[in-house]
mmCIF file of C-alpha atoms in Angstrom:
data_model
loop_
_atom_site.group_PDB
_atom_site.id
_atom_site.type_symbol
_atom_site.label_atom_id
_atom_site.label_comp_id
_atom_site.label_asym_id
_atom_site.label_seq_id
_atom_site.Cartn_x
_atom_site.Cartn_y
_atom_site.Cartn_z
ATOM 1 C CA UNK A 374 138.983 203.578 -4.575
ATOM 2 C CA UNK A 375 139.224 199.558 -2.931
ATOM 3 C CA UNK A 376 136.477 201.102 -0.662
ATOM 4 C CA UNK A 377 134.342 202.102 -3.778
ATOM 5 C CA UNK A 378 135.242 199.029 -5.361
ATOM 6 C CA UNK A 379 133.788 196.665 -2.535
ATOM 7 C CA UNK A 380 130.537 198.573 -2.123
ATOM 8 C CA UNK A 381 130.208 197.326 -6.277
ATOM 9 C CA UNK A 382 127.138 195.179 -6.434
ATOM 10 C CA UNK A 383 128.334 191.645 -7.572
ATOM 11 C CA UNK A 384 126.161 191.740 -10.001
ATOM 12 C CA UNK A 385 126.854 194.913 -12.015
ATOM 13 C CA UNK A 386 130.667 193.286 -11.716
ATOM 14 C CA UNK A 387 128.929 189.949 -13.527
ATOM 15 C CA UNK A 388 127.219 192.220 -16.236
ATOM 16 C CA UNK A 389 130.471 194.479 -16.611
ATOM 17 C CA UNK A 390 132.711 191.411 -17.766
ATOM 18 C CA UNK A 391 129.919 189.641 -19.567
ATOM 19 C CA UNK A 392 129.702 193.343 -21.962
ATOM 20 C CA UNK A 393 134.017 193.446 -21.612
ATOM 21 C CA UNK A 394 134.048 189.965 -22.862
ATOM 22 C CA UNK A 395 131.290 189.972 -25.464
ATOM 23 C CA UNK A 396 132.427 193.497 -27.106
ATOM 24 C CA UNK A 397 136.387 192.137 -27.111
ATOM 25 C CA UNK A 398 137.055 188.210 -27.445
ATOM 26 C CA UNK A 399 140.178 186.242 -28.806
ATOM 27 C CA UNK A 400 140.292 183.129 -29.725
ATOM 28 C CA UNK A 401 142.821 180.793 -29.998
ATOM 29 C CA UNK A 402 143.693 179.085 -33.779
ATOM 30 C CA UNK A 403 146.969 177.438 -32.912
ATOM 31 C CA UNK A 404 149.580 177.357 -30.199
ATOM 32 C CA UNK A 405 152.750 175.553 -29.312
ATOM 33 C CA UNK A 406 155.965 175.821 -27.376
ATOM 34 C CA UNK A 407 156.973 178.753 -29.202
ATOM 35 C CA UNK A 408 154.404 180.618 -31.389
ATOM 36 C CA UNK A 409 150.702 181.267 -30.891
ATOM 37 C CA UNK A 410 147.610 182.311 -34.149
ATOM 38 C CA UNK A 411 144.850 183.901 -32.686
ATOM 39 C CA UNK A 412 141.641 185.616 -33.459
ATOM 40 C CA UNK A 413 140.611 188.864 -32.348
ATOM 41 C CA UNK A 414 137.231 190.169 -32.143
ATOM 42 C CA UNK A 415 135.961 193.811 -31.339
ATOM 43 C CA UNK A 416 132.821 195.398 -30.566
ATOM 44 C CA UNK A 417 131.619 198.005 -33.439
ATOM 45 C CA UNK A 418 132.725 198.623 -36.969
ATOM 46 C CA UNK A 419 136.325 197.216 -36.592
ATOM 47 C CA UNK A 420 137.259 193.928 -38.231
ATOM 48 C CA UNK A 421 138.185 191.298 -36.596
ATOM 49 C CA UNK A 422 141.990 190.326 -36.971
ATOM 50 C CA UNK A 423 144.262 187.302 -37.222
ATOM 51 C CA UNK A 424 147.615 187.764 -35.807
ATOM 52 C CA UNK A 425 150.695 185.525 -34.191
ATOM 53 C CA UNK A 426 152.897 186.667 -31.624
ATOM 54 C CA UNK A 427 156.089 184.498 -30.060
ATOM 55 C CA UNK A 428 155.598 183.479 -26.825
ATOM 56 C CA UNK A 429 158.380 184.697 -25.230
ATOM 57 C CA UNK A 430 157.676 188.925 -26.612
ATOM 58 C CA UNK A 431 153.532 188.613 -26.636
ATOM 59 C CA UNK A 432 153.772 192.390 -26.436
ATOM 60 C CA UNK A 433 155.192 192.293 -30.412
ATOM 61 C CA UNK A 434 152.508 191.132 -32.871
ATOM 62 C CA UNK A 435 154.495 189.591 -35.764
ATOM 63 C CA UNK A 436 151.955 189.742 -38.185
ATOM 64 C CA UNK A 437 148.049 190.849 -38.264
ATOM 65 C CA UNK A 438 145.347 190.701 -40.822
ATOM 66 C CA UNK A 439 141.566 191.588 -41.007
ATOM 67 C CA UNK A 440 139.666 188.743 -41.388
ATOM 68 C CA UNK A 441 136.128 189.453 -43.768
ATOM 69 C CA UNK A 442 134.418 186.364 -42.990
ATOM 70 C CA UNK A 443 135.469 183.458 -40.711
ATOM 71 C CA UNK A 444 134.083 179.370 -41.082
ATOM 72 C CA UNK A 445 132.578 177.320 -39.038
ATOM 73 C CA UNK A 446 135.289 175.904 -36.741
ATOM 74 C CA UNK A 447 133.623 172.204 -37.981
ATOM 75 C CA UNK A 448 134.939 173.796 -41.405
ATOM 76 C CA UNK A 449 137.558 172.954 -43.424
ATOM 77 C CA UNK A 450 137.807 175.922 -45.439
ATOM 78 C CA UNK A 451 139.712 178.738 -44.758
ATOM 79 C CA UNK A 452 138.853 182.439 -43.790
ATOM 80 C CA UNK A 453 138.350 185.223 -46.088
ATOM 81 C CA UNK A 454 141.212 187.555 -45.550
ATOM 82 C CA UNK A 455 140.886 191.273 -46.214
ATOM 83 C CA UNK A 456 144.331 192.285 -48.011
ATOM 84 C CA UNK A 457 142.790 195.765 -48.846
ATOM 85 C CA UNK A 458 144.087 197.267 -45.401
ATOM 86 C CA UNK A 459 146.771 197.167 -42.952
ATOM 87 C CA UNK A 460 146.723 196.247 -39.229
ATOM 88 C CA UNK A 461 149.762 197.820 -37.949
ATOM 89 C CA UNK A 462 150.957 200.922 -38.259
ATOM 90 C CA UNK A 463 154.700 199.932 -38.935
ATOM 91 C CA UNK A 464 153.419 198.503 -42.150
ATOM 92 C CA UNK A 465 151.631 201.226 -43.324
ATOM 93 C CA UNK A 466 154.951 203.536 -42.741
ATOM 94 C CA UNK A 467 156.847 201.374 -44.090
ATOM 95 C CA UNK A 468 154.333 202.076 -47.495
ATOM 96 C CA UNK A 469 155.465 205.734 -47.636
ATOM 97 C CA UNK A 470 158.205 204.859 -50.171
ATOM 98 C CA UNK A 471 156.129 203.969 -52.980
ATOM 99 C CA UNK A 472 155.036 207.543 -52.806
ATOM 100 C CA UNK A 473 158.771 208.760 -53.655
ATOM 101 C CA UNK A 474 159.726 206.768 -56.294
ATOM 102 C CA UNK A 475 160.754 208.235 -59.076
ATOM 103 C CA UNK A 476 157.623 208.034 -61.535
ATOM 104 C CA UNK A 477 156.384 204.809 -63.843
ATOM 105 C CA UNK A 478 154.797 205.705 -67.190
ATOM 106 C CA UNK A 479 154.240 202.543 -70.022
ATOM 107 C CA UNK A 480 157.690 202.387 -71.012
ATOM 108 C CA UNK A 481 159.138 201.907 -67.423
ATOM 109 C CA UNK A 482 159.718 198.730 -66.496
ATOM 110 C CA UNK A 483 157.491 197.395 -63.684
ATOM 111 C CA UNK A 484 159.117 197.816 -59.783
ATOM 112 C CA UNK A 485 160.561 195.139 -58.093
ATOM 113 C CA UNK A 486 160.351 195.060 -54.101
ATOM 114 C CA UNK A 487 162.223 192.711 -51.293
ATOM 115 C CA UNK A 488 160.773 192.468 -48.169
ATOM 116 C CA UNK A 489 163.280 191.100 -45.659
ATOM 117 C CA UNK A 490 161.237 190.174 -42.253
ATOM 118 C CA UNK A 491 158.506 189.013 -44.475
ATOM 119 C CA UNK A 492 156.691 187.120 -41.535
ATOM 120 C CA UNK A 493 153.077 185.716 -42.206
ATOM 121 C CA UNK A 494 153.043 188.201 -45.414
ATOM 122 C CA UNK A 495 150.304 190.879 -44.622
ATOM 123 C CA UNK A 496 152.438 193.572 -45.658
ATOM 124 C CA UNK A 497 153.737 192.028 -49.183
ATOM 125 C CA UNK A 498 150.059 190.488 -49.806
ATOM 126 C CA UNK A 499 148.875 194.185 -49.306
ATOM 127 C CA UNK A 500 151.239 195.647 -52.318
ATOM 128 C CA UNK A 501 150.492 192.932 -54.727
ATOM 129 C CA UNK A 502 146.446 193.356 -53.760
ATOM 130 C CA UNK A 503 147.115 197.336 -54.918
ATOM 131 C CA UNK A 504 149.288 197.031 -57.371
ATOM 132 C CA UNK A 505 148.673 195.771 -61.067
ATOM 133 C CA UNK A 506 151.501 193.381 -62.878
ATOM 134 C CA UNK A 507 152.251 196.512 -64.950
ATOM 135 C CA UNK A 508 152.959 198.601 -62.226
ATOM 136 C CA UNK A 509 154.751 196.064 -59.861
ATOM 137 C CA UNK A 510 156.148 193.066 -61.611
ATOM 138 C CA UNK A 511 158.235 190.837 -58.651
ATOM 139 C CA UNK A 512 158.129 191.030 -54.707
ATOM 140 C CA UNK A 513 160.764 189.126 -52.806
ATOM 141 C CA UNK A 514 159.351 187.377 -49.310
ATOM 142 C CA UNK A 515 162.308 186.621 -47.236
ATOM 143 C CA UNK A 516 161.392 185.230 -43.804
ATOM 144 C CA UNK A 517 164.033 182.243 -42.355
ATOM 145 C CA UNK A 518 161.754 180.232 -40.366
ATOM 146 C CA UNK A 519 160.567 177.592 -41.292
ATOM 147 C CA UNK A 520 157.357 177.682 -38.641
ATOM 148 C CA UNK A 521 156.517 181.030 -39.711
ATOM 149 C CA UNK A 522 156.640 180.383 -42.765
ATOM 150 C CA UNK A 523 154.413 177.363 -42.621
ATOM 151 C CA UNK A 524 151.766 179.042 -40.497
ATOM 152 C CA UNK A 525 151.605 181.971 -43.151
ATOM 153 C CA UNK A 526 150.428 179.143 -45.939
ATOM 154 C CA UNK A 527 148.120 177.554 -43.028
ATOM 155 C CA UNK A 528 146.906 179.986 -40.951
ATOM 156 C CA UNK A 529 147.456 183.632 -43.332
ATOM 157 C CA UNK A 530 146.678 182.718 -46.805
ATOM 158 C CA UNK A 531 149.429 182.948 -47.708
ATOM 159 C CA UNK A 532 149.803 178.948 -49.679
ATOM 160 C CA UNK A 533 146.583 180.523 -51.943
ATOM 161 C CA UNK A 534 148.243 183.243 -52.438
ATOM 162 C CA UNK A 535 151.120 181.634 -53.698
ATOM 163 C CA UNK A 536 149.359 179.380 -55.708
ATOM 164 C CA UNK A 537 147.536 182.225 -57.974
ATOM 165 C CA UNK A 538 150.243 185.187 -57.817
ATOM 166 C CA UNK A 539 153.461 184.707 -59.376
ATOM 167 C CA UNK A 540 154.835 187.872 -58.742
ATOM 168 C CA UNK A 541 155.293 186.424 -55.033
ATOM 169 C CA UNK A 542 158.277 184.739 -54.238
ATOM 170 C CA UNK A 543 159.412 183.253 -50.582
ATOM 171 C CA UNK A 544 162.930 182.722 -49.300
ATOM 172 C CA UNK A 545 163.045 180.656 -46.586
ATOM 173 C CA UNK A 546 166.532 181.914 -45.256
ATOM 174 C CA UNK A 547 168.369 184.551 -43.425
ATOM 175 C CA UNK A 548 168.261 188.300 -44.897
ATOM 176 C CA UNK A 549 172.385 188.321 -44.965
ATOM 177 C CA UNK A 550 172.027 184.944 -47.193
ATOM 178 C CA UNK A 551 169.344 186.171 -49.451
ATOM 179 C CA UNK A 552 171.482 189.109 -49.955
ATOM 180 C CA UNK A 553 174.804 187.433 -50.650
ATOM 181 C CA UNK A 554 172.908 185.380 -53.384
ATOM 182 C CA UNK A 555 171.785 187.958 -55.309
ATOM 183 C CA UNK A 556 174.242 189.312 -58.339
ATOM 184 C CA UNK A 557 175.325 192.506 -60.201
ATOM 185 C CA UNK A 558 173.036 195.804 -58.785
ATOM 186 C CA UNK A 559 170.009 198.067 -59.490
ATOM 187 C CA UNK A 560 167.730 195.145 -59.026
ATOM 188 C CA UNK A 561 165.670 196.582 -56.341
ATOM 189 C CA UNK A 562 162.896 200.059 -56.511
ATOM 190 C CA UNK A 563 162.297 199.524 -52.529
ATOM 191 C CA UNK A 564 163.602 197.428 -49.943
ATOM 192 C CA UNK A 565 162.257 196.927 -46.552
ATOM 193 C CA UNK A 566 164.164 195.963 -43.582
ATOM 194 C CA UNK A 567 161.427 194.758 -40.987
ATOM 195 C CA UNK A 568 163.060 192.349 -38.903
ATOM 196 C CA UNK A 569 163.166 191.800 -34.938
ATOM 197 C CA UNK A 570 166.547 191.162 -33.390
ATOM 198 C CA UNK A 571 164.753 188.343 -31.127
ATOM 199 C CA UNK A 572 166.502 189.495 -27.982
ATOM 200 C CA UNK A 573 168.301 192.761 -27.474
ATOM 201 C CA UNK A 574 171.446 193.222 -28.546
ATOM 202 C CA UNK A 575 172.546 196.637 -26.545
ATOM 203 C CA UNK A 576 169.229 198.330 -26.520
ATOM 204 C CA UNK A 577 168.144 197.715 -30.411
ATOM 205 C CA UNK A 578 165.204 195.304 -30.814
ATOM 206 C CA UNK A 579 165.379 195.396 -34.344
ATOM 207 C CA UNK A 580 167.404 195.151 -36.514
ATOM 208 C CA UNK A 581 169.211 192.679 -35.863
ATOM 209 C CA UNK A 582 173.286 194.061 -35.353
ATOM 210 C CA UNK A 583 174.188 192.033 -38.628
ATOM 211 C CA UNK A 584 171.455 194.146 -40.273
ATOM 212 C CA UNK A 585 173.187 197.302 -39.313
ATOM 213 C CA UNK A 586 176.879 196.077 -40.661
ATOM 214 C CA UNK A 587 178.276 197.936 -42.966
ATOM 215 C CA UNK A 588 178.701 195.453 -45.486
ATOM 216 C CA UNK A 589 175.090 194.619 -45.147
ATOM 217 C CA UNK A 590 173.596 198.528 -45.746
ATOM 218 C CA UNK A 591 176.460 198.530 -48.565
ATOM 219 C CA UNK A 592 175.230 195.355 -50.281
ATOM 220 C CA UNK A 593 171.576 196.140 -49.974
ATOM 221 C CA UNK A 594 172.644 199.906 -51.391
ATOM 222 C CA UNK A 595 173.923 198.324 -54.613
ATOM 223 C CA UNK A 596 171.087 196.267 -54.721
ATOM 224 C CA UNK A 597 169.154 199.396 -54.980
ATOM 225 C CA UNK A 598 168.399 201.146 -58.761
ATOM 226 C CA UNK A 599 169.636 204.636 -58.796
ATOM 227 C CA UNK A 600 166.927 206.831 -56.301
ATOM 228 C CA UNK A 601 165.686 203.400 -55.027
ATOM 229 C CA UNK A 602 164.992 203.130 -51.339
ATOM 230 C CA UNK A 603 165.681 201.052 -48.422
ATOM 231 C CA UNK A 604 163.126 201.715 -45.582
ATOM 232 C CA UNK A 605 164.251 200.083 -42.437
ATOM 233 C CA UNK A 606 162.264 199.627 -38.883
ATOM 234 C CA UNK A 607 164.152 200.313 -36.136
ATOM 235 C CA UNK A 608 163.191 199.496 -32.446
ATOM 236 C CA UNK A 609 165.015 200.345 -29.686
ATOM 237 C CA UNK A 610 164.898 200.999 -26.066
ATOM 238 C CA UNK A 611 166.577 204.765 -25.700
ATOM 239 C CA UNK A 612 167.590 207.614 -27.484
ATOM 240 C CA UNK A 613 171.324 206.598 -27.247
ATOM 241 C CA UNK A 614 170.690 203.503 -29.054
ATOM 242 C CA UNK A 615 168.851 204.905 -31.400
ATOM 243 C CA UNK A 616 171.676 207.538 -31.943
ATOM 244 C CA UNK A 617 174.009 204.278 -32.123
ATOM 245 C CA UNK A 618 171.506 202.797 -35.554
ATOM 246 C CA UNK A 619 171.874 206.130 -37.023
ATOM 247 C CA UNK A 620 175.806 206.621 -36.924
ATOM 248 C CA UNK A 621 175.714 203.069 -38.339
ATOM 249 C CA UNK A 622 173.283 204.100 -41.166
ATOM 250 C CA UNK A 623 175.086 207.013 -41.954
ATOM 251 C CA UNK A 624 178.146 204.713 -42.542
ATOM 252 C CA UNK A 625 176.736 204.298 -45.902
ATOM 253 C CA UNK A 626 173.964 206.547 -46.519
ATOM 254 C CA UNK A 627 174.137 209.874 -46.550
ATOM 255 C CA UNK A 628 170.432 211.647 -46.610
ATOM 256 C CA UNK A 629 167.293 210.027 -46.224
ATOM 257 C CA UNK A 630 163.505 210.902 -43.877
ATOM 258 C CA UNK A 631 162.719 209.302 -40.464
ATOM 259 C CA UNK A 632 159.508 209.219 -39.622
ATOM 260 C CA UNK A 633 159.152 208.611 -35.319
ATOM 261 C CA UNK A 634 156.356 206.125 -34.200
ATOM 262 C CA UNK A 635 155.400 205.843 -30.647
ATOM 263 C CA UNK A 636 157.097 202.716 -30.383
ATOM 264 C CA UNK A 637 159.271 202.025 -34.078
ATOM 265 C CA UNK A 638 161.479 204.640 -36.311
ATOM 266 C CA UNK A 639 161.537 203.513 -39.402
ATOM 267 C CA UNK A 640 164.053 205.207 -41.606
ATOM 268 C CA UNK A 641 164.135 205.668 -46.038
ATOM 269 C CA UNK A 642 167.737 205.829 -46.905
ATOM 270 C CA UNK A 643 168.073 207.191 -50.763
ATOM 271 C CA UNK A 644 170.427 205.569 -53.178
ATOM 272 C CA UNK A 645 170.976 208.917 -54.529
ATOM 273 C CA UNK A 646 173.364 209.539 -57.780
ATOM 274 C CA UNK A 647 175.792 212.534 -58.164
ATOM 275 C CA UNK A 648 175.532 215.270 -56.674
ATOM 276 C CA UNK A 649 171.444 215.467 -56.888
ATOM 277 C CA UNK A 650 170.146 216.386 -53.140
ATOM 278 C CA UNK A 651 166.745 215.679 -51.885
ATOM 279 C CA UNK A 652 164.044 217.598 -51.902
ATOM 280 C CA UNK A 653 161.916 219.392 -48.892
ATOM 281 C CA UNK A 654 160.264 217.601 -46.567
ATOM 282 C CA UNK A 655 157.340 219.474 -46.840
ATOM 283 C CA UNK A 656 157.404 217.796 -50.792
ATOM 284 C CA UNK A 657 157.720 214.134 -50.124
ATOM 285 C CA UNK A 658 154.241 215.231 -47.224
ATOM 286 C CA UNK A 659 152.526 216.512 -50.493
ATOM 287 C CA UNK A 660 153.551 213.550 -52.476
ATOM 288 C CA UNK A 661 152.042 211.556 -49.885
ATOM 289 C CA UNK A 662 148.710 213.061 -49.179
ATOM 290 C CA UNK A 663 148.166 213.405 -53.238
ATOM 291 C CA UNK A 664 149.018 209.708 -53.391
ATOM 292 C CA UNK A 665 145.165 207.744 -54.407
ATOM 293 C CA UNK A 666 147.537 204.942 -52.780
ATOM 294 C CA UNK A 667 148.522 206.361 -49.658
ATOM 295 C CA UNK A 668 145.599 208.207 -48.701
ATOM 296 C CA UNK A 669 142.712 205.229 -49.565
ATOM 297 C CA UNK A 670 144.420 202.246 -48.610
ATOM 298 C CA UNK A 671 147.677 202.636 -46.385
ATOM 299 C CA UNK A 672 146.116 205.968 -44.817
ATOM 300 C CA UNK A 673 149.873 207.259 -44.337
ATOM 301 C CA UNK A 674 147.927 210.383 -44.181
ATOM 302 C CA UNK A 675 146.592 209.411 -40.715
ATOM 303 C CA UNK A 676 149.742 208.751 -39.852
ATOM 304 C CA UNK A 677 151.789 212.169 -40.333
ATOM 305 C CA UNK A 678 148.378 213.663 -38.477
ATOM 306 C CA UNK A 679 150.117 212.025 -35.082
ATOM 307 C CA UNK A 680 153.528 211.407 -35.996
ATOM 308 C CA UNK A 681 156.071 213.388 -37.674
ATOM 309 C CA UNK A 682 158.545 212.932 -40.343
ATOM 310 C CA UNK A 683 161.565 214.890 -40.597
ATOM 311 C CA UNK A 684 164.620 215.275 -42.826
ATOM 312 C CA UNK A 685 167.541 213.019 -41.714
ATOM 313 C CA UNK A 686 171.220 213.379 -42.472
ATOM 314 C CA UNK A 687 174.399 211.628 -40.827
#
């Protein structure tokens, strides 16, 4: 193969990364010490993205975006973001839920959502794009950095956003705090847990090990209204640990679905009442894939075509 490589004319090498580079380009927005925004550009019908990564884990994109139309970099203004769609598959999973809900009509009050791990707000921008204030009335942000934070209002949208939806609400502070703060229970339809550990703690990536506390999963449970859901994504680096998050989960939950990425398993734990049991798996697929929701704009359909959700238990 070196030998085939050699005999390469230099020039089809030239005209090889001129089409590599001109089909896929990034471009840098900001960058410091520890974070960096970029742009990413690709060849065909795909949008491009916007996206930050940490410097020290540039394999795990935070948050991404699709970008409609971008300024002139002499511009001031800032770029067009497309909140119909989702960049990362984690976020579309983590959409399933709203399929299993128990059902709205006009005399239910509108749901009520916490995202904890909110980063530059793609996923909790998506939900309010879909959903009417009838239908979902309050979304809790909760991401503790301040930097983050302050590049999702720069960078993501995010400050217009804030400006012009209500229903959005950012906590700048830890998950455990936001948690603690909030009184009685049954405040919450769905409650996602999408928050990286920063370095591994034993294998598990995310969440972080206060995250998987009992007291945590039993304070987030109350939180919960009766069938509510807490979808969690879980990233770890074997099956053992993985069996380790489950046992923990199991501590306080006692039937929920798993559905296996390549790389995340993100897990719906029910806040089930009495002695009611959930249904079939093969139910909460149909619910999905007659979901106008799910199969239009988080395509969780294309998802159970290459991964698989299953029934889980402790």
């Amino acid at each position: 193969m070196l030998c085939d490589l050699r005999e390469v004319e230099p020039e089809f090498v030239d005209q090889y990364k001129a089409e590599f580079f001109d089909k896929f380009s990034r471009r840098i927005v900001f960058s410091d010490d520890e974070v960096t925004v970029q742009d990413s550009f690709f060849d065909g019908t795909s949008q491009p993205t916007r996206s930050f990564v940490f410097n020290d884990r540039l394999h795990l994109i935070q948050s991404e975006v699709a970008i409609i139309k971008i300024p002139d970099e002499m511009s001031a203004s800032e770029p067009e973001f497309d909140r119909s769609t989702l960049a990362l598959d984690v976020h579309r999973a983590l959409c399933m839920p709203l399929a299993w809900l128990p059902k709205h009509d006009q005399e239910s009050a509108p749901l009520r959502i916490a995202v904890l791990g909110a980063g530059a707000c793609a996923l909790p921008l998506f939900l309010l794009k879909h959903y009417r204030p009838e239908e979902l009335g309050h979304l809790d942000a909760v991401e503790p950095s301040s930097q983050v934070n302050e590049l999702a209002k720069r960078y993501f949208g995010v400050g217009v956003a804030l400006k012009h939806d209500p229903r959005l609400q950012i906590h700048e502070e830890m998950g455990e705090e936001f948690l603690a703060k909030q009184d009685g229970g049954g405040k919450y339809d769905l409650m996602i847990v999408d928050v990286e550990a920063g370095e591994s703690c034993d294998g598990v990536r995310a969440p972080p090990v206060a995250m998987l506390d009992s007291s945590f999963l039993h304070k987030a449970k109350r939180l919960l209204v009766p069938y509510g859901i807490l979808a969690v994504n879980v990233i770890v680096e074997s099956p053992h640990e993985l069996n380790r998050v489950e046992s923990k989960l199991g501590q306080v939950f006692s039937c929920g679905l798993r559905f296996s990425l390549p790389v995340n398993t993100t897990f719906f734990l029910f806040n089930m009442c009495g002695n009611s049991t959930p249904v079939e798996v093969n139910e909460y697929i149909r619910l999905l894939k007659s979901s106008d929701f799910q199969t239009r704009y988080a395509n969780t359909s294309e998802l159970l075509d290459k991964s698989q959700l299953t029934e889980w238990s402790p």
